[in-house]
């Protein structure tokens, strides 16, 4: 009996070793076949390592009372004091609220409008008109936020702003509204500006996904009497599902890392309670006040939450839709 058990165990080890050998041999065989692709990707791997991974050593500053004049080993170590101070600051929670609010608004409308626009644009039969609309729609992506902020501010101005002029002429309002001076309008202004700027660019990705759908499905549906709306609902949208889910997962991972350009350029002292996001908070209460360790602690918080959100969203979609990015 003992001899039989040893033989079975030996066979399992041999099988495992053989499987590992085949996997290793298969990898090197694939590497040899695609060596030029690996060589082409090497510069980007090096770039990502230098600019994304090497700087992570700077996270140690969050556990120090960092002073630029001292060497790294002469810094005073303070443990988690920076994080304790961070979580006790009311301004931090205000910035977190604003960040999450604008992130969720951007996530919802930044996904709905490009998907709808891509589907509608795909239904256009005139190629010249279709390409013209597509080109015009994605041009704002190449315009800097400095220019966009100037356009938005001028359009919402009480002195000749086109939005106020239109609302007054239609008798919707009696007098111009100071949109840029009222905090309750700020989140909507930022979201609308972002959607206008990026919608056309996001549409390109969805149009590419639509072109990958088998055209025979549309022909078969037309034979069965399906109209355009049913084709969009039952063929186009399901065909875009993988692309939508992948982009949605990646966007969820960046919920707390939305940058600060839009808020910095469109905000002012009158709407600070609604415009200050985590990146602006780190800039104002970290770098501008020479509190480098405190600013690093805020960045670590952003990164950790982003990683948690990314893995959580990926896990949920992997269980429910069998789609994932990892």
Coordinates of C-alpha atoms in Angstrom, one line a residue:
X1 CA 0.0 0.0 0.0
X2 CA 2.8 2.4 1.0
X3 CA 4.7 1.5 -2.3
X4 CA 1.6 2.3 -4.4
X5 CA 1.2 5.7 -2.6
X6 CA 4.8 6.5 -3.3
X7 CA 4.5 5.6 -7.0
X8 CA 1.3 7.7 -7.3
X9 CA 3.1 10.7 -5.6
X10 CA 6.1 10.2 -7.9
X11 CA 3.9 10.2 -11.0
X12 CA 2.2 13.4 -9.9
X13 CA 5.6 15.1 -9.4
X14 CA 6.7 13.9 -12.8
X15 CA 3.5 15.2 -14.4
X16 CA 3.8 18.6 -12.7
X17 CA 7.5 18.8 -13.8
X18 CA 6.6 17.9 -17.3
X19 CA 3.7 20.5 -17.4
X20 CA 6.1 23.2 -16.1
X21 CA 8.6 22.2 -18.7
X22 CA 6.1 22.5 -21.5
X23 CA 4.9 25.9 -20.2
X24 CA 8.5 27.1 -20.0
X25 CA 9.3 25.7 -23.5
X26 CA 6.1 27.2 -24.8
X27 CA 7.0 30.6 -23.5
X28 CA 10.4 30.7 -25.0
X29 CA 9.0 29.3 -28.3
X30 CA 6.5 32.1 -28.3
X31 CA 9.1 34.6 -27.4
X32 CA 11.3 33.5 -30.3
X33 CA 8.4 33.8 -32.7
X34 CA 7.4 37.2 -31.5
X35 CA 10.8 38.6 -30.6
X36 CA 10.5 41.7 -32.7
X37 CA 7.2 42.6 -31.0
X38 CA 8.9 42.2 -27.6
X39 CA 11.8 44.4 -28.8
X40 CA 9.3 47.1 -30.0
X41 CA 7.6 47.2 -26.6
X42 CA 10.8 47.3 -24.7
X43 CA 11.2 51.1 -24.9
X44 CA 7.7 51.6 -23.4
X45 CA 8.4 49.1 -20.6
X46 CA 11.6 51.0 -19.8
X47 CA 9.8 54.3 -19.9
X48 CA 7.0 53.0 -17.6
X49 CA 9.6 51.6 -15.2
X50 CA 11.6 54.8 -15.0
X51 CA 8.7 57.2 -14.7
X52 CA 6.0 55.1 -12.9
X53 CA 7.9 52.7 -10.6
X54 CA 11.3 54.2 -9.8
X55 CA 9.6 57.3 -8.2
X56 CA 7.7 55.1 -5.8
X57 CA 10.7 55.3 -3.4
X58 CA 9.5 58.9 -2.8
X59 CA 6.5 57.5 -0.9
X60 CA 8.9 57.1 2.1
X61 CA 8.6 60.9 2.5
X62 CA 5.1 60.4 3.8
X63 CA 6.6 58.7 6.9
X64 CA 9.1 61.5 7.5
X65 CA 9.2 65.1 8.4
X66 CA 10.9 65.8 5.2
X67 CA 13.2 68.8 4.9
X68 CA 14.8 69.5 1.5
X69 CA 18.1 70.7 3.1
X70 CA 18.8 67.3 4.8
X71 CA 20.0 64.1 3.2
X72 CA 17.6 61.2 3.0
X73 CA 19.1 59.4 5.9
X74 CA 19.1 62.5 8.1
X75 CA 15.3 63.0 7.9
X76 CA 13.2 62.7 11.0
X77 CA 10.9 59.6 10.8
X78 CA 7.4 60.3 12.2
X79 CA 5.5 57.0 11.3
X80 CA 1.9 57.6 10.4
X81 CA 1.6 61.1 11.9
X82 CA 1.0 62.6 8.4
X83 CA -1.9 60.3 7.8
X84 CA -3.4 61.0 11.2
X85 CA -3.2 64.7 10.5
X86 CA -4.8 64.1 7.1
X87 CA -7.8 62.2 8.4
X88 CA -8.4 64.8 11.2
X89 CA -8.6 67.7 8.7
X90 CA -12.1 68.7 7.8
X91 CA -10.8 70.3 4.5
X92 CA -9.7 66.8 3.4
X93 CA -13.2 65.4 3.7
X94 CA -14.6 68.5 1.8
X95 CA -12.1 67.9 -1.0
X96 CA -12.9 64.1 -1.0
X97 CA -16.7 64.9 -1.3
X98 CA -16.1 67.2 -4.2
X99 CA -13.7 64.7 -5.9
X100 CA -16.2 61.9 -5.6
X101 CA -19.2 64.0 -6.7
X102 CA -17.5 65.3 -9.9
X103 CA -16.0 61.8 -10.6
X104 CA -19.3 60.1 -10.4
X105 CA -21.0 62.7 -12.6
X106 CA -18.2 62.5 -15.1
X107 CA -18.3 58.7 -15.0
X108 CA -22.1 58.6 -15.7
X109 CA -22.4 61.2 -18.3
X110 CA -18.9 60.6 -19.7
X111 CA -20.0 57.1 -20.6
X112 CA -23.6 57.5 -21.6
X113 CA -23.2 60.4 -24.1
X114 CA -20.2 58.9 -26.1
X115 CA -22.0 55.5 -26.3
X116 CA -25.2 57.1 -27.6
X117 CA -23.3 59.4 -29.9
X118 CA -21.3 56.5 -31.4
X119 CA -24.4 54.4 -32.0
X120 CA -26.3 57.4 -33.6
X121 CA -23.2 58.3 -35.7
X122 CA -22.9 54.7 -36.9
X123 CA -26.5 54.9 -38.2
X124 CA -25.7 57.8 -40.5
X125 CA -25.5 56.7 -44.1
X126 CA -23.9 59.8 -45.7
X127 CA -20.2 59.2 -45.3
X128 CA -19.2 62.9 -45.9
X129 CA -21.6 64.2 -43.3
X130 CA -20.6 61.4 -40.9
X131 CA -16.9 62.1 -41.2
X132 CA -17.5 65.8 -40.8
X133 CA -19.5 65.4 -37.6
X134 CA -16.9 63.0 -36.2
X135 CA -14.0 65.3 -37.0
X136 CA -15.7 68.3 -35.5
X137 CA -16.8 66.4 -32.4
X138 CA -13.3 65.2 -31.4
X139 CA -11.4 68.5 -32.2
X140 CA -12.1 69.9 -28.7
X141 CA -10.0 67.0 -27.3
X142 CA -6.9 68.7 -28.7
X143 CA -7.7 72.1 -27.2
X144 CA -6.0 72.8 -23.8
X145 CA -8.1 73.3 -20.7
X146 CA -6.8 76.9 -20.5
X147 CA -8.7 77.7 -23.8
X148 CA -11.7 75.6 -22.8
X149 CA -12.0 77.4 -19.5
X150 CA -11.9 80.7 -21.2
X151 CA -14.6 79.7 -23.6
X152 CA -16.8 78.3 -20.8
X153 CA -16.3 81.4 -18.6
X154 CA -17.2 83.8 -21.5
X155 CA -20.2 81.7 -22.5
X156 CA -21.6 81.8 -19.0
X157 CA -20.7 85.4 -18.3
X158 CA -23.4 87.9 -17.3
X159 CA -22.0 90.4 -19.6
X160 CA -22.9 89.2 -23.1
X161 CA -22.5 85.5 -22.3
X162 CA -24.4 83.4 -24.9
X163 CA -26.0 81.2 -22.3
X164 CA -27.5 84.0 -20.4
X165 CA -28.5 85.9 -23.5
X166 CA -30.3 82.8 -24.8
X167 CA -32.1 82.1 -21.5
X168 CA -33.2 85.7 -21.2
X169 CA -34.4 85.9 -24.9
X170 CA -36.5 82.7 -24.3
X171 CA -38.0 84.3 -21.2
X172 CA -36.7 81.4 -19.1
X173 CA -35.1 83.8 -16.7
X174 CA -35.7 87.5 -16.0
X175 CA -32.1 88.5 -15.5
X176 CA -28.6 86.9 -16.1
X177 CA -27.4 84.3 -13.6
X178 CA -23.9 84.4 -12.2
X179 CA -23.1 80.8 -12.9
X180 CA -19.4 81.1 -12.1
X181 CA -20.1 82.6 -8.7
X182 CA -22.5 80.0 -7.4
X183 CA -21.2 76.8 -6.0
X184 CA -24.3 74.7 -6.7
X185 CA -23.6 75.2 -10.4
X186 CA -19.9 74.3 -10.3
X187 CA -20.1 70.5 -10.5
X188 CA -22.5 70.6 -13.4
X189 CA -20.4 73.2 -15.3
X190 CA -17.2 71.0 -14.9
X191 CA -19.1 67.9 -16.0
X192 CA -20.7 69.5 -19.0
X193 CA -17.3 71.1 -20.1
X194 CA -15.5 67.7 -19.7
X195 CA -18.2 65.9 -21.7
X196 CA -18.1 68.4 -24.5
X197 CA -14.3 68.3 -24.7
X198 CA -13.9 64.5 -24.5
X199 CA -17.1 63.0 -26.0
X200 CA -15.9 63.0 -29.6
X201 CA -12.5 61.4 -28.6
X202 CA -14.2 58.6 -26.6
X203 CA -16.6 58.0 -29.5
X204 CA -13.7 56.9 -31.7
X205 CA -13.1 53.9 -29.4
X206 CA -16.7 52.9 -29.5
X207 CA -17.0 53.3 -33.3
X208 CA -13.9 51.1 -33.6
X209 CA -15.7 48.5 -31.5
X210 CA -18.8 48.8 -33.7
X211 CA -16.8 48.2 -36.9
X212 CA -15.7 44.8 -35.4
X213 CA -19.3 43.5 -35.3
X214 CA -20.1 40.9 -37.9
X215 CA -22.3 42.6 -40.5
X216 CA -24.1 39.3 -41.2
X217 CA -25.9 39.8 -37.9
X218 CA -27.5 43.0 -39.2
X219 CA -28.5 41.3 -42.5
X220 CA -30.1 38.4 -40.7
X221 CA -32.0 40.8 -38.4
X222 CA -33.3 42.7 -41.3
X223 CA -34.5 39.5 -42.9
X224 CA -36.3 38.8 -39.6
X225 CA -38.0 42.2 -39.8
X226 CA -36.0 44.0 -37.1
X227 CA -35.9 47.8 -37.4
X228 CA -32.9 50.1 -36.7
X229 CA -33.8 50.5 -33.0
X230 CA -34.0 46.8 -32.4
X231 CA -30.7 46.3 -34.3
X232 CA -29.0 48.9 -32.1
X233 CA -30.4 47.4 -28.9
X234 CA -29.9 43.7 -29.7
X235 CA -26.8 43.8 -31.9
X236 CA -24.8 47.0 -31.6
X237 CA -24.9 47.4 -27.8
X238 CA -24.0 43.8 -27.1
X239 CA -21.2 44.0 -29.6
X240 CA -19.8 47.0 -27.7
X241 CA -20.1 45.4 -24.3
X242 CA -16.5 44.2 -23.9
X243 CA -15.1 47.7 -24.8
X244 CA -17.6 49.5 -22.5
X245 CA -16.8 47.2 -19.6
X246 CA -13.1 47.5 -20.0
X247 CA -13.2 51.3 -20.2
X248 CA -15.7 51.5 -17.3
X249 CA -13.4 49.4 -15.1
X250 CA -10.4 51.7 -15.9
X251 CA -12.5 54.8 -15.2
X252 CA -13.7 53.5 -11.8
X253 CA -10.0 53.0 -10.9
X254 CA -9.5 56.7 -11.5
X255 CA -12.4 58.0 -9.5
X256 CA -10.3 59.8 -6.9
X257 CA -7.5 60.7 -9.4
X258 CA -9.3 63.2 -11.7
X259 CA -6.5 65.8 -11.8
X260 CA -7.0 69.4 -11.0
X261 CA -6.8 71.4 -14.2
X262 CA -10.6 71.8 -14.8
X263 CA -11.3 72.7 -11.2
X264 CA -8.3 75.1 -10.9
X265 CA -9.1 77.0 -14.1
X266 CA -12.9 77.2 -13.7
X267 CA -12.9 77.7 -10.0
X268 CA -12.5 80.9 -8.0
X269 CA -12.7 82.0 -4.3
X270 CA -16.5 82.2 -4.4
X271 CA -16.8 78.5 -5.2
X272 CA -13.9 77.0 -3.3
X273 CA -16.1 74.8 -1.2
X274 CA -17.2 73.0 -4.4
X275 CA -14.1 73.3 -6.6
X276 CA -11.4 72.0 -4.3
X277 CA -10.5 68.4 -5.1
X278 CA -7.9 66.1 -3.6
X279 CA -5.1 67.1 -6.1
X280 CA -5.8 70.8 -5.5
X281 CA -5.8 70.1 -1.7
X282 CA -2.4 68.4 -2.0
X283 CA -1.1 71.4 -4.0
X284 CA -2.5 74.0 -1.6
X285 CA -1.9 72.4 1.8
X286 CA 1.1 70.4 0.7
X287 CA 3.5 71.9 -1.8
X288 CA 2.5 75.6 -1.4
X289 CA 3.1 75.3 2.4
X290 CA 6.3 73.4 2.0
X291 CA 4.7 70.3 3.6
X292 CA 6.1 67.8 1.2
X293 CA 5.5 64.8 3.5
X294 CA 1.9 65.8 3.9
X295 CA 1.4 66.2 0.1
X296 CA 3.0 62.7 -0.4
X297 CA 0.6 61.2 2.2
X298 CA -2.4 62.6 0.1
X299 CA -0.9 61.1 -3.1
X300 CA -0.5 57.7 -1.4
X301 CA -4.1 57.9 -0.2
X302 CA -5.2 58.5 -3.9
X303 CA -3.1 55.7 -5.2
X304 CA -4.2 53.1 -2.6
X305 CA -7.9 54.0 -3.1
X306 CA -7.6 53.8 -6.9
X307 CA -6.0 50.3 -6.7
X308 CA -8.8 49.1 -4.3
X309 CA -11.5 50.5 -6.6
X310 CA -9.8 49.0 -9.7
X311 CA -9.6 45.5 -8.2
X312 CA -13.1 45.7 -6.7
X313 CA -14.7 46.8 -10.0
X314 CA -12.7 44.2 -11.9
X315 CA -13.8 41.5 -9.5
X316 CA -17.4 42.5 -9.7
X317 CA -17.5 42.5 -13.5
X318 CA -15.6 39.3 -13.7
X319 CA -18.2 37.6 -11.5
X320 CA -21.2 39.1 -13.2
X321 CA -20.3 39.5 -16.8
X322 CA -17.2 37.3 -17.2
X323 CA -15.3 40.3 -18.5
X324 CA -12.2 41.7 -16.9
X325 CA -8.9 43.5 -17.6
X326 CA -6.8 41.2 -15.4

